[in-house]
Every structure is written in C-alpha cells, then in structure tokens.
C-alpha cells in the first residue's frame, strides 16, 4: 500500500472490497468519514459492480481517535 510516487509515503485511505454492494446511503453516521472509490468513467457491468462493492476507509493518524469497537462496528455494519 505504499504510494509509488514518493519513498516512504503512505496513502491516507485504503479501498476495501465488500462481498455485497454498499450503497451511498450507508456511508454516513459512523465514527469515520468513508466514501466510495472513483465512479467508473463509463458505465460497464463489471466496473459498475466493482464500484458498488468498494468503500474507501481512512488510514491516517486521525483514525486512532475511534476505538477498536467503533471501527469493528462500522465495518460490520457495512458487511450487512
């Protein structure tokens, strides 16, 4: 997950592929700001399906403000 543009640089988010689609309406209200990955440039079945299943989670120092239980609950809620 190291950014290839700069030695030692780390990304500030990680895209997670969920087994079920995660709608935009399910992204708010948790302990972290999460969002969808890039919308496909052109609608295609596989690209649209991938977009539907991917959610970007932050992985910066501010994540430490949320407890492990809060993080677990946020991930579990998106798995449903």
PDB file of C-alpha atoms in Angstrom:
ATOM      1  CA  UNK A   1       0.000   0.000   0.000  1.00  0.00           C
ATOM      2  CA  UNK A   2       2.942   2.341  -0.295  1.00  0.00           C
ATOM      3  CA  UNK A   3       2.434   5.212  -2.717  1.00  0.00           C
ATOM      4  CA  UNK A   4       4.889   4.702  -5.569  1.00  0.00           C
ATOM      5  CA  UNK A   5       5.257   8.438  -6.101  1.00  0.00           C
ATOM      6  CA  UNK A   6       7.443   9.095  -3.069  1.00  0.00           C
ATOM      7  CA  UNK A   7       9.682   6.886  -0.941  1.00  0.00           C
ATOM      8  CA  UNK A   8       8.161   6.197   2.468  1.00  0.00           C
ATOM      9  CA  UNK A   9       4.833   7.853   1.633  1.00  0.00           C
ATOM     10  CA  UNK A  10       1.707   6.019   2.717  1.00  0.00           C
ATOM     11  CA  UNK A  11      -1.812   6.503   1.366  1.00  0.00           C
ATOM     12  CA  UNK A  12      -4.409   8.241   3.514  1.00  0.00           C
ATOM     13  CA  UNK A  13      -7.104   5.719   2.572  1.00  0.00           C
ATOM     14  CA  UNK A  14      -7.463   2.100   1.610  1.00  0.00           C
ATOM     15  CA  UNK A  15     -10.188   0.770  -0.695  1.00  0.00           C
ATOM     16  CA  UNK A  16     -11.948  -2.289   0.747  1.00  0.00           C
ATOM     17  CA  UNK A  17     -13.887  -4.664  -1.482  1.00  0.00           C
ATOM     18  CA  UNK A  18     -17.031  -5.834   0.323  1.00  0.00           C
ATOM     19  CA  UNK A  19     -18.821  -9.091  -0.591  1.00  0.00           C
ATOM     20  CA  UNK A  20     -22.144  -7.255  -1.018  1.00  0.00           C
ATOM     21  CA  UNK A  21     -22.924  -3.869  -2.607  1.00  0.00           C
ATOM     22  CA  UNK A  22     -22.647  -0.883  -0.259  1.00  0.00           C
ATOM     23  CA  UNK A  23     -24.967   1.976  -1.185  1.00  0.00           C
ATOM     24  CA  UNK A  24     -24.097   5.639  -0.655  1.00  0.00           C
ATOM     25  CA  UNK A  25     -26.864   5.960   1.934  1.00  0.00           C
ATOM     26  CA  UNK A  26     -24.954   3.574   4.225  1.00  0.00           C
ATOM     27  CA  UNK A  27     -21.745   5.608   4.389  1.00  0.00           C
ATOM     28  CA  UNK A  28     -22.737   8.286   6.894  1.00  0.00           C
ATOM     29  CA  UNK A  29     -23.245   8.204  10.627  1.00  0.00           C
ATOM     30  CA  UNK A  30     -20.218   6.143  11.591  1.00  0.00           C
ATOM     31  CA  UNK A  31     -17.136   7.130  13.589  1.00  0.00           C
ATOM     32  CA  UNK A  32     -15.133   7.794  10.379  1.00  0.00           C
ATOM     33  CA  UNK A  33     -15.658   9.591   7.110  1.00  0.00           C
ATOM     34  CA  UNK A  34     -15.800   6.837   4.498  1.00  0.00           C
ATOM     35  CA  UNK A  35     -16.679   7.182   0.854  1.00  0.00           C
ATOM     36  CA  UNK A  36     -16.915   5.346  -2.423  1.00  0.00           C
ATOM     37  CA  UNK A  37     -13.925   4.882  -4.686  1.00  0.00           C
ATOM     38  CA  UNK A  38     -13.828   6.566  -8.071  1.00  0.00           C
ATOM     39  CA  UNK A  39     -17.006   6.258 -10.114  1.00  0.00           C
ATOM     40  CA  UNK A  40     -16.353   4.437 -13.404  1.00  0.00           C
ATOM     41  CA  UNK A  41     -15.580   6.763 -16.302  1.00  0.00           C
ATOM     42  CA  UNK A  42     -18.025   4.810 -18.430  1.00  0.00           C
ATOM     43  CA  UNK A  43     -20.750   2.508 -17.208  1.00  0.00           C
ATOM     44  CA  UNK A  44     -19.863  -1.134 -17.814  1.00  0.00           C
ATOM     45  CA  UNK A  45     -21.271  -4.119 -15.892  1.00  0.00           C
ATOM     46  CA  UNK A  46     -18.002  -5.183 -14.227  1.00  0.00           C
ATOM     47  CA  UNK A  47     -16.862  -1.621 -13.491  1.00  0.00           C
ATOM     48  CA  UNK A  48     -20.262  -0.739 -12.020  1.00  0.00           C
ATOM     49  CA  UNK A  49     -20.288  -3.908  -9.888  1.00  0.00           C
ATOM     50  CA  UNK A  50     -16.808  -3.144  -8.561  1.00  0.00           C
ATOM     51  CA  UNK A  51     -17.828   0.431  -7.716  1.00  0.00           C
ATOM     52  CA  UNK A  52     -20.901  -0.870  -5.887  1.00  0.00           C
ATOM     53  CA  UNK A  53     -18.734  -3.110  -3.659  1.00  0.00           C
ATOM     54  CA  UNK A  54     -15.781  -0.807  -2.860  1.00  0.00           C
ATOM     55  CA  UNK A  55     -15.649   1.594   0.095  1.00  0.00           C
ATOM     56  CA  UNK A  56     -12.617   3.717   0.976  1.00  0.00           C
ATOM     57  CA  UNK A  57     -11.559   3.723   4.610  1.00  0.00           C
ATOM     58  CA  UNK A  58      -9.146   6.255   6.039  1.00  0.00           C
ATOM     59  CA  UNK A  59      -5.811   5.005   7.347  1.00  0.00           C
ATOM     60  CA  UNK A  60      -4.297   8.194   8.733  1.00  0.00           C
ATOM     61  CA  UNK A  61      -3.445   9.132  12.322  1.00  0.00           C
ATOM     62  CA  UNK A  62      -6.943  10.538  12.978  1.00  0.00           C
ATOM     63  CA  UNK A  63      -8.366   7.007  12.834  1.00  0.00           C
ATOM     64  CA  UNK A  64      -6.779   6.374  16.241  1.00  0.00           C
ATOM     65  CA  UNK A  65      -9.441   8.636  17.776  1.00  0.00           C
ATOM     66  CA  UNK A  66     -12.037   5.925  17.165  1.00  0.00           C
ATOM     67  CA  UNK A  67     -11.996   2.905  19.440  1.00  0.00           C
ATOM     68  CA  UNK A  68     -11.397  -0.589  18.113  1.00  0.00           C
ATOM     69  CA  UNK A  69     -15.006  -1.417  18.973  1.00  0.00           C
ATOM     70  CA  UNK A  70     -16.262   1.568  16.947  1.00  0.00           C
ATOM     71  CA  UNK A  71     -14.123   0.566  13.957  1.00  0.00           C
ATOM     72  CA  UNK A  72     -15.290  -3.034  14.184  1.00  0.00           C
ATOM     73  CA  UNK A  73     -18.941  -1.937  14.383  1.00  0.00           C
ATOM     74  CA  UNK A  74     -18.521   0.375  11.375  1.00  0.00           C
ATOM     75  CA  UNK A  75     -17.042  -2.419   9.262  1.00  0.00           C
ATOM     76  CA  UNK A  76     -19.627  -4.926  10.450  1.00  0.00           C
ATOM     77  CA  UNK A  77     -22.466  -2.532   9.575  1.00  0.00           C
ATOM     78  CA  UNK A  78     -21.208  -2.306   6.003  1.00  0.00           C
ATOM     79  CA  UNK A  79     -20.985  -6.091   5.756  1.00  0.00           C
ATOM     80  CA  UNK A  80     -24.729  -6.499   6.322  1.00  0.00           C
TER      81      UNK A  80
END
